[in-house]
mmCIF file of C-alpha atoms and ligand atoms in Angstrom:
data_model
loop_
_atom_site.group_PDB
_atom_site.id
_atom_site.type_symbol
_atom_site.label_atom_id
_atom_site.label_comp_id
_atom_site.label_asym_id
_atom_site.label_seq_id
_atom_site.Cartn_x
_atom_site.Cartn_y
_atom_site.Cartn_z
ATOM 1 C CA MET N 58 94.685 62.821 114.596
ATOM 2 C CA ASN N 59 96.666 65.662 112.999
ATOM 3 C CA GLN N 60 96.273 69.069 114.539
ATOM 4 C CA TYR N 61 97.032 72.293 112.743
ATOM 5 C CA LYS N 62 97.252 75.835 114.016
ATOM 6 C CA ILE N 63 96.092 78.183 111.297
ATOM 7 C CA ALA N 64 96.134 81.986 111.321
ATOM 8 C CA VAL N 65 93.068 83.360 109.535
ATOM 9 C CA ILE N 66 93.044 86.851 108.023
ATOM 10 C CA GLU N 67 89.753 87.570 106.269
ATOM 11 C CA GLY N 68 90.892 91.083 105.337
ATOM 12 C CA ASP N 69 88.565 93.313 103.373
ATOM 13 C CA GLY N 70 85.504 93.217 101.131
ATOM 14 C CA ILE N 71 84.598 89.776 99.848
ATOM 15 C CA GLY N 72 87.487 88.301 101.861
ATOM 16 C CA ARG N 73 85.054 88.372 104.769
ATOM 17 C CA GLU N 74 82.448 86.495 102.774
ATOM 18 C CA VAL N 75 84.521 83.810 101.102
ATOM 19 C CA VAL N 76 86.855 82.903 103.992
ATOM 20 C CA PRO N 77 84.001 81.558 106.184
ATOM 21 C CA GLU N 78 83.045 79.228 103.296
ATOM 22 C CA GLY N 79 86.638 78.108 102.963
ATOM 23 C CA LEU N 80 86.713 77.318 106.677
ATOM 24 C CA ARG N 81 83.408 75.453 106.401
ATOM 25 C CA VAL N 82 84.870 73.178 103.743
ATOM 26 C CA LEU N 83 88.173 72.712 105.596
ATOM 27 C CA GLU N 84 86.246 71.725 108.729
ATOM 28 C CA ALA N 85 84.271 69.192 106.708
ATOM 29 C CA ALA N 86 87.485 67.828 105.178
ATOM 30 C CA GLY N 87 89.081 67.613 108.622
ATOM 31 C CA ARG N 88 86.156 65.573 109.971
ATOM 32 C CA ARG N 89 86.514 63.069 107.131
ATOM 33 C CA TYR N 90 90.270 62.790 107.146
ATOM 34 C CA ASN N 91 91.205 63.000 110.812
ATOM 35 C CA ALA N 92 92.582 66.478 110.934
ATOM 36 C CA THR N 93 91.597 69.197 113.360
ATOM 37 C CA PHE N 94 92.240 72.870 112.987
ATOM 38 C CA SER N 95 92.540 75.550 115.575
ATOM 39 C CA TRP N 96 91.735 78.828 113.834
ATOM 40 C CA LYS N 97 93.131 82.055 115.200
ATOM 41 C CA HIS N 98 91.424 85.055 113.628
ATOM 42 C CA PHE N 99 93.263 88.328 113.057
ATOM 43 C CA ASP N 100 91.131 91.339 112.097
ATOM 44 C CA TRP N 101 93.924 92.984 110.075
ATOM 45 C CA SER N 102 92.406 95.024 107.273
ATOM 46 C CA CYS N 103 91.894 98.496 105.847
ATOM 47 C CA GLU N 104 89.366 99.098 108.620
ATOM 48 C CA THR N 105 92.099 98.356 111.157
ATOM 49 C CA TYR N 106 94.358 100.745 109.263
ATOM 50 C CA LEU N 107 91.826 103.569 109.439
ATOM 51 C CA ARG N 108 91.424 102.956 113.190
ATOM 52 C CA THR N 109 95.071 102.394 114.157
ATOM 53 C CA GLY N 110 97.220 103.726 111.306
ATOM 54 C CA ARG N 111 98.620 100.222 110.645
ATOM 55 C CA MET N 112 97.425 97.285 108.556
ATOM 56 C CA MET N 113 98.832 94.954 111.198
ATOM 57 C CA PRO N 114 100.404 95.622 114.595
ATOM 58 C CA GLU N 115 104.119 96.261 114.826
ATOM 59 C CA ASP N 116 104.724 92.729 116.104
ATOM 60 C CA GLY N 117 102.335 91.247 113.514
ATOM 61 C CA LEU N 118 104.948 89.026 111.874
ATOM 62 C CA ASP N 119 106.052 87.630 115.234
ATOM 63 C CA ARG N 120 102.468 86.763 116.016
ATOM 64 C CA LEU N 121 102.162 84.803 112.771
ATOM 65 C CA ARG N 122 105.484 83.005 112.942
ATOM 66 C CA GLY N 123 104.360 80.025 115.032
ATOM 67 C CA PHE N 124 101.412 78.978 112.855
ATOM 68 C CA ASP N 125 101.389 75.999 110.497
ATOM 69 C CA ALA N 126 99.930 78.208 107.766
ATOM 70 C CA ILE N 127 98.152 81.494 107.132
ATOM 71 C CA TYR N 128 94.760 81.419 105.406
ATOM 72 C CA LEU N 129 94.009 84.808 103.904
ATOM 73 C CA GLY N 130 91.045 86.298 102.009
ATOM 74 C CA ALA N 131 91.994 89.610 100.383
ATOM 75 C CA VAL N 132 93.191 93.016 101.461
ATOM 76 C CA GLY N 133 92.579 96.443 99.950
ATOM 77 C CA TYR N 134 89.602 98.749 100.014
ATOM 78 C CA PRO N 135 88.617 102.179 98.718
ATOM 79 C CA GLY N 136 89.599 104.779 101.304
ATOM 80 C CA VAL N 137 93.107 103.371 101.767
ATOM 81 C CA PRO N 138 95.558 103.635 98.832
ATOM 82 C CA ASP N 139 96.227 100.162 97.403
ATOM 83 C CA HIS N 140 99.994 100.437 97.787
ATOM 84 C CA VAL N 141 99.517 101.195 101.495
ATOM 85 C CA SER N 142 97.352 98.131 102.131
ATOM 86 C CA LEU N 143 99.529 95.836 100.024
ATOM 87 C CA TRP N 144 102.860 97.002 101.465
ATOM 88 C CA GLY N 145 101.439 97.084 105.001
ATOM 89 C CA LEU N 146 100.404 93.447 105.127
ATOM 90 C CA LEU N 147 100.746 91.075 102.185
ATOM 91 C CA ILE N 148 104.190 92.025 100.953
ATOM 92 C CA PRO N 149 105.868 92.018 104.402
ATOM 93 C CA ILE N 150 104.400 88.567 105.069
ATOM 94 C CA ARG N 151 105.460 87.188 101.688
ATOM 95 C CA ARG N 152 109.008 88.556 102.064
ATOM 96 C CA SER N 153 109.749 88.104 105.744
ATOM 97 C CA PHE N 154 108.541 84.527 105.598
ATOM 98 C CA GLN N 155 110.521 83.835 102.404
ATOM 99 C CA GLN N 156 107.391 82.827 100.533
ATOM 100 C CA TYR N 157 109.263 83.165 97.294
ATOM 101 C CA VAL N 158 106.970 80.875 95.311
ATOM 102 C CA ASN N 159 103.538 82.071 94.330
ATOM 103 C CA LEU N 160 101.956 78.966 92.851
ATOM 104 C CA ARG N 161 98.828 79.536 90.806
ATOM 105 C CA PRO N 162 97.138 76.598 89.087
ATOM 106 C CA VAL N 163 95.134 77.281 85.924
ATOM 107 C CA ARG N 164 92.766 74.431 85.119
ATOM 108 C CA LEU N 165 89.564 74.324 83.118
ATOM 109 C CA LEU N 166 87.073 72.385 85.210
ATOM 110 C CA GLN N 167 84.007 70.522 84.071
ATOM 111 C CA GLY N 168 80.874 72.657 84.176
ATOM 112 C CA VAL N 169 82.772 75.857 83.500
ATOM 113 C CA GLU N 170 82.680 77.464 80.106
ATOM 114 C CA SER N 171 85.915 79.021 78.936
ATOM 115 C CA PRO N 172 85.539 82.298 77.041
ATOM 116 C CA VAL N 173 88.073 80.716 74.691
ATOM 117 C CA ARG N 174 86.317 78.343 72.315
ATOM 118 C CA GLY N 175 87.229 74.765 71.588
ATOM 119 C CA PHE N 176 88.835 73.587 74.799
ATOM 120 C CA PRO N 177 87.092 70.809 76.705
ATOM 121 C CA PRO N 178 87.547 70.424 80.484
ATOM 122 C CA GLY N 179 91.005 69.122 81.322
ATOM 123 C CA LYS N 180 92.520 70.375 78.070
ATOM 124 C CA ILE N 181 93.730 73.575 79.769
ATOM 125 C CA ASP N 182 95.806 72.570 82.781
ATOM 126 C CA PHE N 183 98.942 74.435 83.745
ATOM 127 C CA CYS N 184 100.567 76.193 86.681
ATOM 128 C CA ILE N 185 101.935 79.676 86.941
ATOM 129 C CA VAL N 186 104.992 79.913 89.175
ATOM 130 C CA ARG N 187 105.402 83.568 90.068
ATOM 131 C CA GLU N 188 108.530 84.931 91.727
ATOM 132 C CA ASN N 189 107.165 86.455 94.908
ATOM 133 C CA ASN N 190 109.992 88.180 96.795
ATOM 134 C CA GLU N 191 111.819 90.567 94.455
ATOM 135 C CA GLY N 192 111.702 91.763 90.848
ATOM 136 C CA GLU N 193 109.628 94.738 89.809
ATOM 137 C CA TYR N 194 107.955 95.037 93.227
ATOM 138 C CA SER N 195 110.836 96.805 94.881
ATOM 139 C CA GLU N 196 111.201 99.645 97.308
ATOM 140 C CA VAL N 197 114.268 100.953 95.530
ATOM 141 C CA GLY N 198 113.489 104.253 93.886
ATOM 142 C CA GLY N 199 112.082 107.587 94.766
ATOM 143 C CA ARG N 200 110.460 110.797 93.713
ATOM 144 C CA LEU N 201 112.083 114.124 93.030
ATOM 145 C CA ASN N 202 110.889 117.649 92.332
ATOM 146 C CA HIS N 203 107.426 117.091 93.764
ATOM 147 C CA ASN N 204 104.681 119.219 92.277
ATOM 148 C CA THR N 205 106.870 120.846 89.666
ATOM 149 C CA SER N 206 106.939 120.416 85.930
ATOM 150 C CA ALA N 207 110.293 118.634 86.418
ATOM 151 C CA GLU N 208 108.714 115.939 88.626
ATOM 152 C CA ILE N 209 110.435 112.522 88.425
ATOM 153 C CA ALA N 210 109.516 109.047 89.636
ATOM 154 C CA LEU N 211 112.107 106.242 89.526
ATOM 155 C CA GLN N 212 111.600 102.579 90.368
ATOM 156 C CA GLU N 213 114.330 99.967 90.226
ATOM 157 C CA THR N 214 113.783 96.310 89.443
ATOM 158 C CA VAL N 215 115.853 93.900 91.530
ATOM 159 C CA PHE N 216 116.749 90.467 90.152
ATOM 160 C CA THR N 217 119.243 88.387 92.106
ATOM 161 C CA ARG N 218 120.912 85.173 91.018
ATOM 162 C CA ARG N 219 119.663 83.479 94.177
ATOM 163 C CA GLY N 220 116.124 84.761 93.635
ATOM 164 C CA CYS N 221 115.983 83.750 89.953
ATOM 165 C CA ASP N 222 117.602 80.367 90.442
ATOM 166 C CA ARG N 223 115.398 79.231 93.295
ATOM 167 C CA ILE N 224 112.125 80.125 91.581
ATOM 168 C CA MET N 225 113.259 78.520 88.330
ATOM 169 C CA ARG N 226 114.408 75.379 90.127
ATOM 170 C CA TYR N 227 111.022 75.173 91.811
ATOM 171 C CA ALA N 228 109.355 75.440 88.379
ATOM 172 C CA PHE N 229 111.508 72.659 86.905
ATOM 173 C CA ASP N 230 110.989 70.396 89.921
ATOM 174 C CA LEU N 231 107.246 70.954 89.630
ATOM 175 C CA ALA N 232 107.338 70.165 85.899
ATOM 176 C CA ARG N 233 108.978 66.822 86.724
ATOM 177 C CA THR N 234 105.780 65.892 88.603
ATOM 178 C CA ARG N 235 103.667 66.980 85.606
ATOM 179 C CA LYS N 236 104.263 67.148 81.850
ATOM 180 C CA HIS N 237 107.989 67.975 81.916
ATOM 181 C CA HIS N 238 107.720 71.360 80.259
ATOM 182 C CA VAL N 239 108.644 74.826 81.576
ATOM 183 C CA THR N 240 107.963 78.107 79.784
ATOM 184 C CA SER N 241 109.706 81.296 80.866
ATOM 185 C CA ALA N 242 108.047 84.708 80.557
ATOM 186 C CA THR N 243 110.623 87.274 79.476
ATOM 187 C CA LYS N 244 111.011 90.675 77.844
ATOM 188 C CA SER N 245 114.698 90.677 77.112
ATOM 189 C CA ASN N 246 114.248 92.654 73.917
ATOM 190 C CA GLY N 247 112.992 95.770 75.699
ATOM 191 C CA ILE N 248 114.343 95.503 79.236
ATOM 192 C CA ILE N 249 118.056 95.375 78.629
ATOM 193 C CA HIS N 250 119.643 94.548 81.991
ATOM 194 C CA THR N 251 117.372 92.497 84.202
ATOM 195 C CA MET N 252 115.596 90.430 81.575
ATOM 196 C CA PRO N 253 118.680 89.177 79.681
ATOM 197 C CA PHE N 254 119.965 88.193 83.150
ATOM 198 C CA TRP N 255 116.696 86.332 83.788
ATOM 199 C CA ASP N 256 117.150 84.526 80.445
ATOM 200 C CA GLU N 257 120.750 83.579 81.303
ATOM 201 C CA ARG N 258 119.688 82.118 84.644
ATOM 202 C CA PHE N 259 116.826 80.283 82.936
ATOM 203 C CA ALA N 260 119.229 78.682 80.446
ATOM 204 C CA ALA N 261 121.645 77.765 83.245
ATOM 205 C CA VAL N 262 118.979 76.177 85.435
ATOM 206 C CA ALA N 263 117.369 74.423 82.451
ATOM 207 C CA GLY N 264 120.747 72.789 81.832
ATOM 208 C CA ASP N 265 120.350 70.899 85.107
ATOM 209 C CA PHE N 266 117.008 69.464 83.961
ATOM 210 C CA PRO N 267 117.709 67.823 80.578
ATOM 211 C CA ASP N 268 114.531 65.733 80.914
ATOM 212 C CA VAL N 269 112.338 68.864 81.005
ATOM 213 C CA ARG N 270 111.525 70.805 77.834
ATOM 214 C CA ALA N 271 112.311 74.483 78.291
ATOM 215 C CA ASP N 272 111.108 77.362 76.127
ATOM 216 C CA GLN N 273 110.522 81.069 76.495
ATOM 217 C CA TYR N 274 108.408 83.849 75.030
ATOM 218 C CA HIS N 275 108.403 87.588 75.380
ATOM 219 C CA ILE N 276 105.547 88.554 77.652
ATOM 220 C CA ASP N 277 103.631 90.374 74.921
ATOM 221 C CA ILE N 278 103.205 87.385 72.612
ATOM 222 C CA LEU N 279 102.904 85.076 75.623
ATOM 223 C CA THR N 280 99.659 86.805 76.633
ATOM 224 C CA ALA N 281 98.359 86.154 73.118
ATOM 225 C CA HIS N 282 99.357 82.478 73.358
ATOM 226 C CA PHE N 283 97.541 82.175 76.688
ATOM 227 C CA VAL N 284 94.359 83.038 74.827
ATOM 228 C CA ARG N 285 95.004 81.281 71.489
ATOM 229 C CA HIS N 286 96.866 78.208 72.737
ATOM 230 C CA PRO N 287 96.284 77.736 76.482
ATOM 231 C CA ASP N 288 96.841 74.003 75.933
ATOM 232 C CA TRP N 289 100.526 74.590 75.076
ATOM 233 C CA PHE N 290 101.564 75.149 78.687
ATOM 234 C CA ASP N 291 102.538 73.005 81.655
ATOM 235 C CA VAL N 292 104.525 75.210 84.058
ATOM 236 C CA VAL N 293 105.000 78.911 83.304
ATOM 237 C CA VAL N 294 107.619 80.740 85.357
ATOM 238 C CA GLY N 295 107.617 84.521 85.558
ATOM 239 C CA SER N 296 108.902 87.462 87.511
ATOM 240 C CA ASN N 297 106.772 89.095 90.182
ATOM 241 C CA LEU N 298 104.992 91.483 87.815
ATOM 242 C CA PHE N 299 104.696 89.167 84.816
ATOM 243 C CA GLY N 300 103.482 86.295 87.004
ATOM 244 C CA ASP N 301 100.891 88.553 88.591
ATOM 245 C CA ILE N 302 99.494 89.709 85.274
ATOM 246 C CA LEU N 303 99.569 86.243 83.721
ATOM 247 C CA SER N 304 97.677 84.745 86.642
ATOM 248 C CA ASP N 305 94.637 87.008 86.240
ATOM 249 C CA LEU N 306 94.698 86.281 82.508
ATOM 250 C CA GLY N 307 94.985 82.548 83.189
ATOM 251 C CA ALA N 308 92.033 82.768 85.580
ATOM 252 C CA ALA N 309 89.925 84.502 82.938
ATOM 253 C CA VAL N 310 90.825 81.880 80.321
ATOM 254 C CA VAL N 311 89.503 79.105 82.570
ATOM 255 C CA GLY N 312 86.278 80.888 83.378
ATOM 256 C CA SER N 313 86.448 83.338 86.286
ATOM 257 C CA ILE N 314 88.795 85.091 88.633
ATOM 258 C CA GLY N 315 86.413 83.710 91.275
ATOM 259 C CA LEU N 316 87.821 80.222 90.641
ATOM 260 C CA ALA N 317 91.567 80.890 90.816
ATOM 261 C CA PRO N 318 93.488 79.610 93.851
ATOM 262 C CA SER N 319 97.004 80.460 94.930
ATOM 263 C CA ALA N 320 99.623 79.641 97.523
ATOM 264 C CA ASN N 321 102.550 81.749 98.720
ATOM 265 C CA LEU N 322 104.984 79.025 99.621
ATOM 266 C CA ASN N 323 108.141 78.873 101.652
ATOM 267 C CA PRO N 324 109.296 75.537 100.210
ATOM 268 C CA GLU N 325 111.934 75.045 102.928
ATOM 269 C CA ARG N 326 109.181 75.310 105.565
ATOM 270 C CA GLU N 327 111.266 77.539 107.814
ATOM 271 C CA TYR N 328 108.286 79.888 108.001
ATOM 272 C CA PRO N 329 104.534 79.501 107.593
ATOM 273 C CA SER N 330 103.212 79.649 104.049
ATOM 274 C CA MET N 331 100.226 81.808 103.169
ATOM 275 C CA ILE N 332 97.318 80.570 101.123
ATOM 276 C CA GLU N 333 94.940 82.999 99.417
ATOM 277 C CA PRO N 334 92.876 83.267 96.241
ATOM 278 C CA VAL N 335 94.261 85.183 93.269
ATOM 279 C CA HIS N 336 91.442 87.718 93.382
ATOM 280 C CA GLY N 337 91.221 90.836 95.530
ATOM 281 C CA SER N 338 88.506 92.252 97.767
ATOM 282 C CA ALA N 339 86.100 93.034 94.888
ATOM 283 C CA PRO N 340 84.564 96.204 96.363
ATOM 284 C CA ASP N 341 82.063 96.300 93.477
ATOM 285 C CA ILE N 342 80.261 93.186 94.752
ATOM 286 C CA ALA N 343 81.269 93.190 98.443
ATOM 287 C CA GLY N 344 78.428 92.896 100.949
ATOM 288 C CA LYS N 345 76.032 91.345 98.443
ATOM 289 C CA GLY N 346 76.694 87.718 99.299
ATOM 290 C CA ILE N 347 77.311 86.801 95.661
ATOM 291 C CA ALA N 348 81.099 86.417 95.523
ATOM 292 C CA ASN N 349 82.266 83.068 94.238
ATOM 293 C CA PRO N 350 83.911 81.218 97.152
ATOM 294 C CA ILE N 351 85.469 78.495 94.977
ATOM 295 C CA ALA N 352 88.860 80.250 94.675
ATOM 296 C CA GLN N 353 89.058 80.492 98.452
ATOM 297 C CA ILE N 354 87.885 76.897 98.900
ATOM 298 C CA TRP N 355 90.317 75.554 96.301
ATOM 299 C CA SER N 356 93.082 77.548 98.021
ATOM 300 C CA GLY N 357 92.075 75.646 101.169
ATOM 301 C CA GLY N 358 92.744 72.468 99.185
ATOM 302 C CA MET N 359 96.210 73.802 98.354
ATOM 303 C CA MET N 360 96.758 74.447 102.052
ATOM 304 C CA LEU N 361 95.813 70.854 102.879
ATOM 305 C CA LYS N 362 98.282 69.650 100.271
ATOM 306 C CA HIS N 363 101.007 71.841 101.731
ATOM 307 C CA LEU N 364 100.218 70.434 105.194
ATOM 308 C CA GLY N 365 100.635 66.912 103.825
ATOM 309 C CA GLN N 366 96.918 66.044 103.868
ATOM 310 C CA LEU N 367 96.892 64.743 100.312
ATOM 311 C CA ASN N 368 93.673 62.712 100.444
ATOM 312 C CA ALA N 369 91.774 65.573 102.033
ATOM 313 C CA ALA N 370 93.171 67.970 99.424
ATOM 314 C CA ARG N 371 92.048 65.701 96.583
ATOM 315 C CA ALA N 372 88.601 65.346 98.147
ATOM 316 C CA VAL N 373 88.177 69.140 98.311
ATOM 317 C CA GLU N 374 89.052 69.417 94.629
ATOM 318 C CA LYS N 375 86.679 66.599 93.691
ATOM 319 C CA ALA N 376 83.873 68.144 95.723
ATOM 320 C CA LEU N 377 84.227 71.565 94.177
ATOM 321 C CA GLU N 378 84.484 70.052 90.714
ATOM 322 C CA ALA N 379 81.256 68.116 91.369
ATOM 323 C CA VAL N 380 79.433 71.302 92.379
ATOM 324 C CA LEU N 381 80.648 73.111 89.258
ATOM 325 C CA ALA N 382 79.762 70.165 87.025
ATOM 326 C CA GLY N 383 76.284 69.986 88.615
ATOM 327 C CA SER N 384 75.860 73.569 87.369
ATOM 328 C CA ASP N 385 72.767 74.375 89.442
ATOM 329 C CA VAL N 386 74.579 75.929 92.431
ATOM 330 C CA LEU N 387 76.694 78.602 90.775
ATOM 331 C CA THR N 388 77.359 82.227 91.663
ATOM 332 C CA PRO N 389 76.509 85.013 89.158
ATOM 333 C CA ASP N 390 80.080 85.246 87.779
ATOM 334 C CA LEU N 391 79.446 81.755 86.347
ATOM 335 C CA GLY N 392 75.950 82.594 85.159
ATOM 336 C CA GLY N 393 74.123 81.193 88.205
ATOM 337 C CA LYS N 394 71.950 82.633 90.953
ATOM 338 C CA ALA N 395 73.402 80.983 94.053
ATOM 339 C CA SER N 396 74.853 82.867 97.010
ATOM 340 C CA THR N 397 78.374 82.587 98.359
ATOM 341 C CA ARG N 398 77.056 80.579 101.282
ATOM 342 C CA GLU N 399 74.976 78.195 99.156
ATOM 343 C CA VAL N 400 78.047 77.298 97.106
ATOM 344 C CA GLY N 401 80.119 76.789 100.281
ATOM 345 C CA GLU N 402 77.460 74.529 101.757
ATOM 346 C CA ALA N 403 77.140 72.549 98.537
ATOM 347 C CA VAL N 404 80.893 71.874 98.432
ATOM 348 C CA ALA N 405 80.955 70.892 102.114
ATOM 349 C CA GLN N 406 78.045 68.479 101.579
ATOM 350 C CA GLY N 407 79.595 67.138 98.406
ATOM 351 C CA LEU N 408 82.765 66.436 100.325
ATOM 352 C CA ALA N 409 80.922 64.014 102.563
ATOM 353 C CA LEU N 410 79.755 62.124 99.471
ATOM 354 C CA VAL N 411 83.209 62.085 97.864
ATOM 355 C CA ALA N 412 84.698 60.735 101.052
ATOM 356 C CA GLU N 413 82.004 58.048 101.391
ATOM 357 C CA SER N 414 82.498 56.834 97.839
ATOM 358 C CA GLU N 415 86.185 56.149 98.426
HETATM 359 P P1 NAI T 771 89.541 92.104 92.308
HETATM 360 O O1 NAI T 771 90.099 90.754 92.057
HETATM 361 O O2 NAI T 771 89.139 92.422 93.690
HETATM 362 O O3 NAI T 771 88.247 92.300 91.363
HETATM 363 C C1 NAI T 771 88.319 92.292 89.952
HETATM 364 C C2 NAI T 771 86.958 91.939 89.341
HETATM 365 O O4 NAI T 771 86.722 90.534 89.546
HETATM 366 C C3 NAI T 771 85.796 92.672 90.009
HETATM 367 O O5 NAI T 771 84.826 92.967 89.031
HETATM 368 C C4 NAI T 771 85.255 91.654 90.984
HETATM 369 O O6 NAI T 771 83.882 91.797 91.277
HETATM 370 C C5 NAI T 771 85.538 90.322 90.299
HETATM 371 N N1 NAI T 771 85.788 89.266 91.287
HETATM 372 C C6 NAI T 771 86.913 89.123 92.042
HETATM 373 N N2 NAI T 771 86.787 88.066 92.854
HETATM 374 C C7 NAI T 771 85.572 87.537 92.627
HETATM 375 C C8 NAI T 771 84.862 86.421 93.169
HETATM 376 N N3 NAI T 771 85.385 85.641 94.128
HETATM 377 N N4 NAI T 771 83.618 86.165 92.706
HETATM 378 C C9 NAI T 771 83.078 86.928 91.729
HETATM 379 N N5 NAI T 771 83.705 87.976 91.169
HETATM 380 C C10 NAI T 771 84.932 88.293 91.621
HETATM 381 O O7 NAI T 771 90.617 93.158 91.759
HETATM 382 P P2 NAI T 771 90.641 94.746 91.838
HETATM 383 O O8 NAI T 771 89.288 95.305 91.589
HETATM 384 O O9 NAI T 771 91.772 95.138 90.972
HETATM 385 O O10 NAI T 771 91.076 95.104 93.325
HETATM 386 C C11 NAI T 771 90.163 95.389 94.378
HETATM 387 C C12 NAI T 771 90.965 95.553 95.662
HETATM 388 O O11 NAI T 771 91.582 94.330 96.030
HETATM 389 C C13 NAI T 771 92.103 96.582 95.548
HETATM 390 O O12 NAI T 771 92.171 97.265 96.780
HETATM 391 C C14 NAI T 771 93.343 95.729 95.339
HETATM 392 O O13 NAI T 771 94.523 96.322 95.759
HETATM 393 C C15 NAI T 771 92.994 94.525 96.175
HETATM 394 N N6 NAI T 771 93.679 93.277 95.744
HETATM 395 C C16 NAI T 771 94.127 92.467 96.731
HETATM 396 C C17 NAI T 771 94.693 91.261 96.421
HETATM 397 C C18 NAI T 771 95.110 90.375 97.530
HETATM 398 O O14 NAI T 771 94.713 90.566 98.674
HETATM 399 N N7 NAI T 771 95.893 89.368 97.253
HETATM 400 C C19 NAI T 771 94.876 90.827 95.027
HETATM 401 C C20 NAI T 771 94.307 91.746 94.056
HETATM 402 C C21 NAI T 771 93.740 92.935 94.412
HETATM 403 MG MG1 MG T 772 97.122 90.098 91.261
#
């Protein structure tokens, strides 16, 4: 029996609705595949911030350090500025725990209609590998001349050789387990220092992987190709900002942001990794019980994979694919009428069937 200690942060808004469904499915997977989980819940959120002035306690990172993984919903809510909630919780965890890979699969599943015509299930299947520790999301900068007509805001992008090389190497290694193709997102025509550097590092790293096809596009035309030719891609590597933008676009191309999973990985496993859906707290639908829990559930599958539970991870994916293909238990974002909970229960039940048929 494998035992895992998991820190659970539901966070805000629909995070509180989809995480319980993710846990339901993980429990079901654990029962089938001999894994047990001890969940430790942390109520860190914008509500906590309004009560205490902090998104997480001062020793929050120390409290998380000993877990096998962190399973997170979403943080951010009206009433607290988004940069305060993001920089008070998610970004410190991603950086302090060296979760420099943000892995975001983009796959068109059976039963889901893509807004892009002409692509059958399986035809769109790629991964976005987003640099998660540096880049455009930097604290270097400042503001001058507040509240005058000469007001200035400056923000510096930080690209390091170590940071670029390790994310690109991860992308190439991943491509070796897939279709041997890596695409780099760049903008070295407009951004004249950091992006040419990114391109140089990409060429250098690509040189170590002669068996992997490497190409690159400027981010502007790349967004167009995501829509026109989503079947061109295998692994797409991008900086923090570009990877973030591309992953919401990728999610839309394969049906719904409510389906898109993600993992913030520390590949060296010196620190816990953090698994969370791509989407945020969706204040516009929070409290209604209609959020799609599939992104959170699929992220749970990614957590199982990271923990080495490969059969359980595959079973979670099969079960959620079966529910989507059945097309009668779908949330409103996919055109259905089911609740968050009904979808979670359907996947958990389906998991029992998948496991029995093996
Ligand atoms: P969002 O992803 O929360 O919502 C965007 C749109 O997608 C909304 O119309 C929402 O209803 C819909 N949506 C999102 N997830 C869904 C699901 N599971 N099922 C059905 N529909 C879903 O992005 P938004 O509105 O930009 O941000 C809302 C808050 O979340 C902000 O405070 C933001 O900072 C935060 N946020 C947090 C993230 C995180 O914790 N990793 C990531 C993105 C945003
Ligand atoms: Mg995002």
